Amino acid sequence: MIEAKERYCKASDEEVSLRIRHFMEATSKLPSVSVSEIAHHEDFADLFESFVGERRRWLELGGCLARTGWERKRQRALYYSGENNYTNKVTARWYPPAKDN
């Protein structure tokens, strides 16, 4: 993955990863997540200043997930579009690392 020279995300990789895990368990309830789901969700609005564009958010969120051990797969899967609103489409999905027991 290409690393950006300047970072706009205000949180650490670990904090982003933890918040996304919580979002998956409490809100989306899917086993994987798309960076666009995170970039558009109001719970994550505080991660970036308003001037940071969508693609830049995707790039940085993907980098955070990759650095914390998440696995990326491109596949057809459910996509969280809002409360009780899931659509089926082909997208890159990120799977969290296995939890250590």
PDB file of N, CA and C in Angstrom:
ATOM      1  N   MET A   1       0.846  -1.180   0.000  1.00  0.00           N
ATOM      2  CA  MET A   1       0.000   0.000   0.000  1.00  0.00           C
ATOM      3  C   MET A   1       0.889   1.240   0.000  1.00  0.00           C
ATOM      4  N   ILE A   2       0.467   2.233  -0.736  1.00  0.00           N
ATOM      5  CA  ILE A   2       1.217   3.476  -0.836  1.00  0.00           C
ATOM      6  C   ILE A   2       1.040   4.281   0.439  1.00  0.00           C
ATOM      7  N   GLU A   3       2.131   4.742   1.001  1.00  0.00           N
ATOM      8  CA  GLU A   3       2.078   5.560   2.213  1.00  0.00           C
ATOM      9  C   GLU A   3       2.101   7.038   1.837  1.00  0.00           C
ATOM     10  N   ALA A   4       1.224   7.790   2.415  1.00  0.00           N
ATOM     11  CA  ALA A   4       1.162   9.224   2.163  1.00  0.00           C
ATOM     12  C   ALA A   4       2.241   9.941   2.969  1.00  0.00           C
ATOM     13  N   LYS A   5       2.719  11.059   2.441  1.00  0.00           N
ATOM     14  CA  LYS A   5       3.755  11.828   3.128  1.00  0.00           C
ATOM     15  C   LYS A   5       3.195  12.596   4.313  1.00  0.00           C
ATOM     16  N   GLU A   6       1.963  13.035   4.187  1.00  0.00           N
ATOM     17  CA  GLU A   6       1.330  13.784   5.270  1.00  0.00           C
ATOM     18  C   GLU A   6       0.076  13.047   5.715  1.00  0.00           C
ATOM     19  N   ARG A   7      -0.126  12.996   7.005  1.00  0.00           N
ATOM     20  CA  ARG A   7      -1.277  12.276   7.558  1.00  0.00           C
ATOM     21  C   ARG A   7      -2.317  13.285   8.049  1.00  0.00           C
ATOM     22  N   TYR A   8      -3.569  13.086   7.655  1.00  0.00           N
ATOM     23  CA  TYR A   8      -4.656  13.971   8.056  1.00  0.00           C
ATOM     24  C   TYR A   8      -5.529  13.370   9.148  1.00  0.00           C
ATOM     25  N   CYS A   9      -5.473  12.061   9.335  1.00  0.00           N
ATOM     26  CA  CYS A   9      -6.278  11.412  10.370  1.00  0.00           C
ATOM     27  C   CYS A   9      -5.770  11.857  11.735  1.00  0.00           C
ATOM     28  N   LYS A  10      -6.683  12.268  12.599  1.00  0.00           N
ATOM     29  CA  LYS A  10      -6.310  12.810  13.906  1.00  0.00           C
ATOM     30  C   LYS A  10      -6.069  11.726  14.954  1.00  0.00           C
ATOM     31  N   ALA A  11      -6.480  10.492  14.689  1.00  0.00           N
ATOM     32  CA  ALA A  11      -6.355   9.411  15.672  1.00  0.00           C
ATOM     33  C   ALA A  11      -5.231   8.454  15.283  1.00  0.00           C
ATOM     34  N   SER A  12      -4.754   7.706  16.259  1.00  0.00           N
ATOM     35  CA  SER A  12      -3.711   6.705  15.996  1.00  0.00           C
ATOM     36  C   SER A  12      -4.323   5.506  15.274  1.00  0.00           C
ATOM     37  N   ASP A  13      -3.474   4.701  14.656  1.00  0.00           N
ATOM     38  CA  ASP A  13      -3.938   3.504  13.960  1.00  0.00           C
ATOM     39  C   ASP A  13      -4.722   2.591  14.901  1.00  0.00           C
ATOM     40  N   GLU A  14      -4.214   2.420  16.101  1.00  0.00           N
ATOM     41  CA  GLU A  14      -4.857   1.532  17.072  1.00  0.00           C
ATOM     42  C   GLU A  14      -6.238   2.055  17.481  1.00  0.00           C
ATOM     43  N   GLU A  15      -6.352   3.368  17.676  1.00  0.00           N
ATOM     44  CA  GLU A  15      -7.641   3.954  18.046  1.00  0.00           C
ATOM     45  C   GLU A  15      -8.650   3.791  16.917  1.00  0.00           C
ATOM     46  N   VAL A  16      -8.214   4.017  15.685  1.00  0.00           N
ATOM     47  CA  VAL A  16      -9.096   3.857  14.529  1.00  0.00           C
ATOM     48  C   VAL A  16      -9.569   2.408  14.446  1.00  0.00           C
ATOM     49  N   SER A  17      -8.647   1.470  14.576  1.00  0.00           N
ATOM     50  CA  SER A  17      -8.980   0.045  14.515  1.00  0.00           C
ATOM     51  C   SER A  17      -9.986  -0.338  15.596  1.00  0.00           C
ATOM     52  N   LEU A  18      -9.770   0.129  16.798  1.00  0.00           N
ATOM     53  CA  LEU A  18     -10.668  -0.177  17.913  1.00  0.00           C
ATOM     54  C   LEU A  18     -12.069   0.417  17.686  1.00  0.00           C
ATOM     55  N   ARG A  19     -12.114   1.637  17.213  1.00  0.00           N
ATOM     56  CA  ARG A  19     -13.407   2.282  16.953  1.00  0.00           C
ATOM     57  C   ARG A  19     -14.166   1.568  15.839  1.00  0.00           C
ATOM     58  N   ILE A  20     -13.442   1.099  14.824  1.00  0.00           N
ATOM     59  CA  ILE A  20     -14.088   0.383  13.728  1.00  0.00           C
ATOM     60  C   ILE A  20     -14.612  -0.964  14.211  1.00  0.00           C
ATOM     61  N   ARG A  21     -13.844  -1.657  15.049  1.00  0.00           N
ATOM     62  CA  ARG A  21     -14.319  -2.924  15.630  1.00  0.00           C
ATOM     63  C   ARG A  21     -15.612  -2.696  16.410  1.00  0.00           C
ATOM     64  N   HIS A  22     -15.634  -1.640  17.213  1.00  0.00           N
ATOM     65  CA  HIS A  22     -16.824  -1.325  18.000  1.00  0.00           C
ATOM     66  C   HIS A  22     -18.008  -1.021  17.074  1.00  0.00           C
ATOM     67  N   PHE A  23     -17.766  -0.268  16.015  1.00  0.00           N
ATOM     68  CA  PHE A  23     -18.799   0.051  15.029  1.00  0.00           C
ATOM     69  C   PHE A  23     -19.356  -1.233  14.414  1.00  0.00           C
ATOM     70  N   MET A  24     -18.480  -2.175  14.064  1.00  0.00           N
ATOM     71  CA  MET A  24     -18.917  -3.426  13.465  1.00  0.00           C
ATOM     72  C   MET A  24     -19.796  -4.224  14.427  1.00  0.00           C
ATOM     73  N   GLU A  25     -19.409  -4.257  15.688  1.00  0.00           N
ATOM     74  CA  GLU A  25     -20.153  -5.041  16.680  1.00  0.00           C
ATOM     75  C   GLU A  25     -21.470  -4.369  17.073  1.00  0.00           C
ATOM     76  N   ALA A  26     -21.453  -3.060  17.240  1.00  0.00           N
ATOM     77  CA  ALA A  26     -22.615  -2.355  17.767  1.00  0.00           C
ATOM     78  C   ALA A  26     -23.568  -1.820  16.701  1.00  0.00           C
ATOM     79  N   THR A  27     -23.055  -1.481  15.534  1.00  0.00           N
ATOM     80  CA  THR A  27     -23.882  -0.790  14.547  1.00  0.00           C
ATOM     81  C   THR A  27     -24.132  -1.618  13.294  1.00  0.00           C
ATOM     82  N   SER A  28     -23.074  -1.964  12.561  1.00  0.00           N
ATOM     83  CA  SER A  28     -23.296  -2.637  11.279  1.00  0.00           C
ATOM     84  C   SER A  28     -23.562  -4.125  11.447  1.00  0.00           C
ATOM     85  N   LYS A  29     -22.950  -4.758  12.443  1.00  0.00           N
ATOM     86  CA  LYS A  29     -23.118  -6.187  12.728  1.00  0.00           C
ATOM     87  C   LYS A  29     -22.669  -7.084  11.580  1.00  0.00           C
ATOM     88  N   LEU A  30     -21.834  -6.577  10.683  1.00  0.00           N
ATOM     89  CA  LEU A  30     -21.262  -7.377   9.604  1.00  0.00           C
ATOM     90  C   LEU A  30     -19.866  -7.842  10.016  1.00  0.00           C
ATOM     91  N   PRO A  31     -19.368  -8.958   9.452  1.00  0.00           N
ATOM     92  CA  PRO A  31     -18.050  -9.464   9.837  1.00  0.00           C
ATOM     93  C   PRO A  31     -16.890  -8.692   9.215  1.00  0.00           C
ATOM     94  N   SER A  32     -17.201  -7.779   8.306  1.00  0.00           N
ATOM     95  CA  SER A  32     -16.169  -6.995   7.635  1.00  0.00           C
ATOM     96  C   SER A  32     -16.674  -5.575   7.452  1.00  0.00           C
ATOM     97  N   VAL A  33     -15.778  -4.693   7.013  1.00  0.00           N
ATOM     98  CA  VAL A  33     -16.141  -3.289   6.846  1.00  0.00           C
ATOM     99  C   VAL A  33     -15.474  -2.738   5.589  1.00  0.00           C
ATOM    100  N   SER A  34     -16.108  -1.765   4.986  1.00  0.00           N
ATOM    101  CA  SER A  34     -15.543  -1.043   3.851  1.00  0.00           C
ATOM    102  C   SER A  34     -15.092   0.328   4.353  1.00  0.00           C
ATOM    103  N   VAL A  35     -13.976   0.827   3.849  1.00  0.00           N
ATOM    104  CA  VAL A  35     -13.518   2.139   4.317  1.00  0.00           C
ATOM    105  C   VAL A  35     -14.514   3.238   3.946  1.00  0.00           C
ATOM    106  N   SER A  36     -15.279   3.044   2.882  1.00  0.00           N
ATOM    107  CA  SER A  36     -16.279   4.066   2.535  1.00  0.00           C
ATOM    108  C   SER A  36     -17.427   4.084   3.548  1.00  0.00           C
ATOM    109  N   GLU A  37     -17.751   2.939   4.163  1.00  0.00           N
ATOM    110  CA  GLU A  37     -18.760   2.923   5.221  1.00  0.00           C
ATOM    111  C   GLU A  37     -18.304   3.791   6.394  1.00  0.00           C
ATOM    112  N   ILE A  38     -17.038   3.695   6.718  1.00  0.00           N
ATOM    113  CA  ILE A  38     -16.467   4.463   7.833  1.00  0.00           C
ATOM    114  C   ILE A  38     -16.360   5.940   7.453  1.00  0.00           C
ATOM    115  N   ALA A  39     -15.862   6.218   6.263  1.00  0.00           N
ATOM    116  CA  ALA A  39     -15.664   7.604   5.830  1.00  0.00           C
ATOM    117  C   ALA A  39     -16.970   8.395   5.806  1.00  0.00           C
ATOM    118  N   HIS A  40     -18.100   7.728   5.575  1.00  0.00           N
ATOM    119  CA  HIS A  40     -19.384   8.418   5.487  1.00  0.00           C
ATOM    120  C   HIS A  40     -20.191   8.400   6.779  1.00  0.00           C
ATOM    121  N   HIS A  41     -19.779   7.637   7.756  1.00  0.00           N
ATOM    122  CA  HIS A  41     -20.583   7.498   8.976  1.00  0.00           C
ATOM    123  C   HIS A  41     -20.291   8.635   9.948  1.00  0.00           C
ATOM    124  N   GLU A  42     -21.365   9.192  10.537  1.00  0.00           N
ATOM    125  CA  GLU A  42     -21.220  10.342  11.439  1.00  0.00           C
ATOM    126  C   GLU A  42     -20.409  10.034  12.697  1.00  0.00           C
ATOM    127  N   ASP A  43     -20.339   8.766  13.106  1.00  0.00           N
ATOM    128  CA  ASP A  43     -19.545   8.410  14.284  1.00  0.00           C
ATOM    129  C   ASP A  43     -18.047   8.633  14.077  1.00  0.00           C
ATOM    130  N   PHE A  44     -17.626   8.766  12.816  1.00  0.00           N
ATOM    131  CA  PHE A  44     -16.212   8.932  12.499  1.00  0.00           C
ATOM    132  C   PHE A  44     -15.892  10.306  11.921  1.00  0.00           C
ATOM    133  N   ALA A  45     -16.838  11.224  12.001  1.00  0.00           N
ATOM    134  CA  ALA A  45     -16.648  12.566  11.443  1.00  0.00           C
ATOM    135  C   ALA A  45     -15.503  13.313  12.118  1.00  0.00           C
ATOM    136  N   ASP A  46     -15.203  12.982  13.367  1.00  0.00           N
ATOM    137  CA  ASP A  46     -14.142  13.675  14.090  1.00  0.00           C
ATOM    138  C   ASP A  46     -12.737  13.200  13.736  1.00  0.00           C
ATOM    139  N   LEU A  47     -12.606  12.185  12.892  1.00  0.00           N
ATOM    140  CA  LEU A  47     -11.279  11.680  12.533  1.00  0.00           C
ATOM    141  C   LEU A  47     -10.543  12.606  11.566  1.00  0.00           C
ATOM    142  N   PHE A  48     -11.286  13.367  10.772  1.00  0.00           N
ATOM    143  CA  PHE A  48     -10.691  14.224   9.744  1.00  0.00           C
ATOM    144  C   PHE A  48     -11.315  15.615   9.777  1.00  0.00           C
ATOM    145  N   GLU A  49     -10.543  16.602   9.359  1.00  0.00           N
ATOM    146  CA  GLU A  49     -11.081  17.945   9.158  1.00  0.00           C
ATOM    147  C   GLU A  49     -12.004  17.901   7.940  1.00  0.00           C
ATOM    148  N   SER A  50     -12.915  18.845   7.835  1.00  0.00           N
ATOM    149  CA  SER A  50     -13.911  18.836   6.760  1.00  0.00           C
ATOM    150  C   SER A  50     -13.305  19.003   5.363  1.00  0.00           C
ATOM    151  N   PHE A  51     -12.121  19.591   5.255  1.00  0.00           N
ATOM    152  CA  PHE A  51     -11.512  19.800   3.938  1.00  0.00           C
ATOM    153  C   PHE A  51     -10.882  18.540   3.354  1.00  0.00           C
ATOM    154  N   VAL A  52     -10.716  17.497   4.147  1.00  0.00           N
ATOM    155  CA  VAL A  52     -10.085  16.268   3.667  1.00  0.00           C
ATOM    156  C   VAL A  52     -11.087  15.519   2.797  1.00  0.00           C
ATOM    157  N   GLY A  53     -10.687  15.254   1.562  1.00  0.00           N
ATOM    158  CA  GLY A  53     -11.577  14.614   0.591  1.00  0.00           C
ATOM    159  C   GLY A  53     -11.824  13.142   0.858  1.00  0.00           C
ATOM    160  N   GLU A  54     -12.839  12.628   0.181  1.00  0.00           N
ATOM    161  CA  GLU A  54     -13.276  11.248   0.366  1.00  0.00           C
ATOM    162  C   GLU A  54     -12.177  10.232   0.047  1.00  0.00           C
ATOM    163  N   ARG A  55     -11.524  10.386  -1.093  1.00  0.00           N
ATOM    164  CA  ARG A  55     -10.485   9.422  -1.483  1.00  0.00           C
ATOM    165  C   ARG A  55      -9.303   9.443  -0.519  1.00  0.00           C
ATOM    166  N   ARG A  56      -8.961  10.614  -0.025  1.00  0.00           N
ATOM    167  CA  ARG A  56      -7.882  10.720   0.954  1.00  0.00           C
ATOM    168  C   ARG A  56      -8.270   9.999   2.241  1.00  0.00           C
ATOM    169  N   ARG A  57      -9.520  10.138   2.666  1.00  0.00           N
ATOM    170  CA  ARG A  57     -10.006   9.431   3.857  1.00  0.00           C
ATOM    171  C   ARG A  57      -9.909   7.925   3.646  1.00  0.00           C
ATOM    172  N   TRP A  58     -10.322   7.460   2.460  1.00  0.00           N
ATOM    173  CA  TRP A  58     -10.249   6.027   2.158  1.00  0.00           C
ATOM    174  C   TRP A  58      -8.804   5.547   2.233  1.00  0.00           C
ATOM    175  N   LEU A  59      -7.895   6.282   1.631  1.00  0.00           N
ATOM    176  CA  LEU A  59      -6.481   5.914   1.628  1.00  0.00           C
ATOM    177  C   LEU A  59      -5.933   5.806   3.048  1.00  0.00           C
ATOM    178  N   GLU A  60      -6.208   6.802   3.870  1.00  0.00           N
ATOM    179  CA  GLU A  60      -5.679   6.791   5.234  1.00  0.00           C
ATOM    180  C   GLU A  60      -6.340   5.732   6.104  1.00  0.00           C
ATOM    181  N   LEU A  61      -7.649   5.539   5.964  1.00  0.00           N
ATOM    182  CA  LEU A  61      -8.323   4.501   6.739  1.00  0.00           C
ATOM    183  C   LEU A  61      -7.817   3.123   6.345  1.00  0.00           C
ATOM    184  N   GLY A  62      -7.625   2.892   5.045  1.00  0.00           N
ATOM    185  CA  GLY A  62      -7.070   1.621   4.576  1.00  0.00           C
ATOM    186  C   GLY A  62      -5.673   1.391   5.122  1.00  0.00           C
ATOM    187  N   GLY A  63      -4.856   2.445   5.167  1.00  0.00           N
ATOM    188  CA  GLY A  63      -3.515   2.334   5.740  1.00  0.00           C
ATOM    189  C   GLY A  63      -3.547   1.991   7.217  1.00  0.00           C
ATOM    190  N   CYS A  64      -4.447   2.627   7.951  1.00  0.00           N
ATOM    191  CA  CYS A  64      -4.596   2.337   9.387  1.00  0.00           C
ATOM    192  C   CYS A  64      -4.948   0.870   9.597  1.00  0.00           C
ATOM    193  N   LEU A  65      -5.900   0.373   8.809  1.00  0.00           N
ATOM    194  CA  LEU A  65      -6.326  -1.013   8.956  1.00  0.00           C
ATOM    195  C   LEU A  65      -5.215  -1.980   8.578  1.00  0.00           C
ATOM    196  N   ALA A  66      -4.514  -1.695   7.490  1.00  0.00           N
ATOM    197  CA  ALA A  66      -3.421  -2.576   7.058  1.00  0.00           C
ATOM    198  C   ALA A  66      -2.315  -2.634   8.114  1.00  0.00           C
ATOM    199  N   ARG A  67      -1.983  -1.495   8.684  1.00  0.00           N
ATOM    200  CA  ARG A  67      -0.908  -1.458   9.687  1.00  0.00           C
ATOM    201  C   ARG A  67      -1.294  -2.148  10.993  1.00  0.00           C
ATOM    202  N   THR A  68      -2.584  -2.304  11.260  1.00  0.00           N
ATOM    203  CA  THR A  68      -3.016  -2.966  12.493  1.00  0.00           C
ATOM    204  C   THR A  68      -3.436  -4.416  12.249  1.00  0.00           C
ATOM    205  N   GLY A  69      -3.095  -4.955  11.075  1.00  0.00           N
ATOM    206  CA  GLY A  69      -3.269  -6.384  10.819  1.00  0.00           C
ATOM    207  C   GLY A  69      -4.566  -6.817  10.165  1.00  0.00           C
ATOM    208  N   TRP A  70      -5.381  -5.883   9.690  1.00  0.00           N
ATOM    209  CA  TRP A  70      -6.624  -6.249   9.027  1.00  0.00           C
ATOM    210  C   TRP A  70      -6.308  -6.797   7.639  1.00  0.00           C
ATOM    211  N   GLU A  71      -7.172  -7.684   7.130  1.00  0.00           N
ATOM    212  CA  GLU A  71      -6.983  -8.294   5.815  1.00  0.00           C
ATOM    213  C   GLU A  71      -8.004  -7.740   4.834  1.00  0.00           C
ATOM    214  N   ARG A  72      -7.537  -7.369   3.636  1.00  0.00           N
ATOM    215  CA  ARG A  72      -8.403  -6.774   2.614  1.00  0.00           C
ATOM    216  C   ARG A  72      -8.733  -7.815   1.558  1.00  0.00           C
ATOM    217  N   LYS A  73     -10.042  -7.935   1.244  1.00  0.00           N
ATOM    218  CA  LYS A  73     -10.503  -8.837   0.186  1.00  0.00           C
ATOM    219  C   LYS A  73     -11.534  -8.108  -0.657  1.00  0.00           C
ATOM    220  N   ARG A  74     -11.437  -8.265  -1.969  1.00  0.00           N
ATOM    221  CA  ARG A  74     -12.443  -7.689  -2.860  1.00  0.00           C
ATOM    222  C   ARG A  74     -13.450  -8.790  -3.161  1.00  0.00           C
ATOM    223  N   GLN A  75     -14.738  -8.512  -2.893  1.00  0.00           N
ATOM    224  CA  GLN A  75     -15.747  -9.549  -3.034  1.00  0.00           C
ATOM    225  C   GLN A  75     -17.149  -8.958  -3.065  1.00  0.00           C
ATOM    226  N   ARG A  76     -18.118  -9.792  -3.396  1.00  0.00           N
ATOM    227  CA  ARG A  76     -19.517  -9.399  -3.279  1.00  0.00           C
ATOM    228  C   ARG A  76     -19.920  -9.634  -1.834  1.00  0.00           C
ATOM    229  N   ALA A  77     -20.474  -8.615  -1.209  1.00  0.00           N
ATOM    230  CA  ALA A  77     -20.852  -8.713   0.197  1.00  0.00           C
ATOM    231  C   ALA A  77     -21.899  -7.660   0.517  1.00  0.00           C
ATOM    232  N   LEU A  78     -22.496  -7.800   1.694  1.00  0.00           N
ATOM    233  CA  LEU A  78     -23.413  -6.776   2.170  1.00  0.00           C
ATOM    234  C   LEU A  78     -22.633  -5.511   2.509  1.00  0.00           C
ATOM    235  N   TYR A  79     -23.256  -4.385   2.296  1.00  0.00           N
ATOM    236  CA  TYR A  79     -22.663  -3.073   2.533  1.00  0.00           C
ATOM    237  C   TYR A  79     -23.612  -2.299   3.434  1.00  0.00           C
ATOM    238  N   TYR A  80     -23.108  -1.775   4.546  1.00  0.00           N
ATOM    239  CA  TYR A  80     -23.927  -1.022   5.487  1.00  0.00           C
ATOM    240  C   TYR A  80     -24.184   0.371   4.937  1.00  0.00           C
ATOM    241  N   SER A  81     -25.463   0.692   4.719  1.00  0.00           N
ATOM    242  CA  SER A  81     -25.832   1.998   4.165  1.00  0.00           C
ATOM    243  C   SER A  81     -26.634   2.855   5.130  1.00  0.00           C
ATOM    244  N   GLY A  82     -26.823   2.385   6.334  1.00  0.00           N
ATOM    245  CA  GLY A  82     -27.599   3.116   7.327  1.00  0.00           C
ATOM    246  C   GLY A  82     -28.398   2.148   8.170  1.00  0.00           C
ATOM    247  N   GLU A  83     -29.068   2.667   9.152  1.00  0.00           N
ATOM    248  CA  GLU A  83     -29.810   1.817  10.080  1.00  0.00           C
ATOM    249  C   GLU A  83     -30.772   0.886   9.343  1.00  0.00           C
ATOM    250  N   ASN A  84     -30.572  -0.413   9.541  1.00  0.00           N
ATOM    251  CA  ASN A  84     -31.373  -1.465   8.902  1.00  0.00           C
ATOM    252  C   ASN A  84     -31.412  -1.335   7.382  1.00  0.00           C
ATOM    253  N   ASN A  85     -30.358  -0.821   6.786  1.00  0.00           N
ATOM    254  CA  ASN A  85     -30.278  -0.655   5.339  1.00  0.00           C
ATOM    255  C   ASN A  85     -28.962  -1.253   4.845  1.00  0.00           C
ATOM    256  N   TYR A  86     -29.038  -2.438   4.272  1.00  0.00           N
ATOM    257  CA  TYR A  86     -27.870  -3.131   3.745  1.00  0.00           C
ATOM    258  C   TYR A  86     -28.100  -3.400   2.264  1.00  0.00           C
ATOM    259  N   THR A  87     -27.066  -3.185   1.455  1.00  0.00           N
ATOM    260  CA  THR A  87     -27.158  -3.491   0.035  1.00  0.00           C
ATOM    261  C   THR A  87     -26.077  -4.505  -0.301  1.00  0.00           C
ATOM    262  N   ASN A  88     -26.317  -5.269  -1.353  1.00  0.00           N
ATOM    263  CA  ASN A  88     -25.378  -6.283  -1.787  1.00  0.00           C
ATOM    264  C   ASN A  88     -24.612  -5.732  -2.983  1.00  0.00           C
ATOM    265  N   LYS A  89     -23.281  -5.642  -2.872  1.00  0.00           N
ATOM    266  CA  LYS A  89     -22.487  -5.132  -3.991  1.00  0.00           C
ATOM    267  C   LYS A  89     -21.053  -5.624  -3.891  1.00  0.00           C
ATOM    268  N   VAL A  90     -20.316  -5.481  -4.981  1.00  0.00           N
ATOM    269  CA  VAL A  90     -18.904  -5.859  -5.002  1.00  0.00           C
ATOM    270  C   VAL A  90     -18.095  -4.681  -4.484  1.00  0.00           C
ATOM    271  N   THR A  91     -17.277  -4.945  -3.501  1.00  0.00           N
ATOM    272  CA  THR A  91     -16.481  -3.884  -2.886  1.00  0.00           C
ATOM    273  C   THR A  91     -15.292  -4.507  -2.165  1.00  0.00           C
ATOM    274  N   ALA A  92     -14.324  -3.690  -1.824  1.00  0.00           N
ATOM    275  CA  ALA A  92     -13.199  -4.158  -1.012  1.00  0.00           C
ATOM    276  C   ALA A  92     -13.660  -4.175   0.439  1.00  0.00           C
ATOM    277  N   ARG A  93     -13.504  -5.299   1.099  1.00  0.00           N
ATOM    278  CA  ARG A  93     -13.920  -5.468   2.492  1.00  0.00           C
ATOM    279  C   ARG A  93     -12.688  -5.713   3.339  1.00  0.00           C
ATOM    280  N   TRP A  94     -12.692  -5.172   4.538  1.00  0.00           N
ATOM    281  CA  TRP A  94     -11.592  -5.349   5.484  1.00  0.00           C
ATOM    282  C   TRP A  94     -12.060  -6.236   6.629  1.00  0.00           C
ATOM    283  N   TYR A  95     -11.290  -7.276   6.908  1.00  0.00           N
ATOM    284  CA  TYR A  95     -11.595  -8.221   7.983  1.00  0.00           C
ATOM    285  C   TYR A  95     -10.608  -8.007   9.121  1.00  0.00           C
ATOM    286  N   PRO A  96     -11.109  -7.920  10.355  1.00  0.00           N
ATOM    287  CA  PRO A  96     -10.209  -7.701  11.482  1.00  0.00           C
ATOM    288  C   PRO A  96      -9.339  -8.912  11.746  1.00  0.00           C
ATOM    289  N   PRO A  97      -8.185  -8.690  12.364  1.00  0.00           N
ATOM    290  CA  PRO A  97      -7.345  -9.824  12.737  1.00  0.00           C
ATOM    291  C   PRO A  97      -8.069 -10.673  13.778  1.00  0.00           C
ATOM    292  N   ALA A  98      -7.751 -11.940  13.809  1.00  0.00           N
ATOM    293  CA  ALA A  98      -8.385 -12.833  14.785  1.00  0.00           C
ATOM    294  C   ALA A  98      -8.076 -12.335  16.195  1.00  0.00           C
ATOM    295  N   LYS A  99      -9.095 -12.402  17.051  1.00  0.00           N
ATOM    296  CA  LYS A  99      -8.907 -11.977  18.435  1.00  0.00           C
ATOM    297  C   LYS A  99      -8.085 -13.030  19.166  1.00  0.00           C
ATOM    298  N   ASP A 100      -7.121 -12.576  19.930  1.00  0.00           N
ATOM    299  CA  ASP A 100      -6.317 -13.487  20.737  1.00  0.00           C
ATOM    300  C   ASP A 100      -7.099 -13.886  21.968  1.00  0.00           C
ATOM    301  N   ASN A 101      -7.122 -15.159  22.266  1.00  0.00           N
ATOM    302  CA  ASN A 101      -7.857 -15.642  23.452  1.00  0.00           C
ATOM    303  C   ASN A 101      -6.979 -15.608  24.674  1.00  0.00           C
TER     304      ASN A 101
END
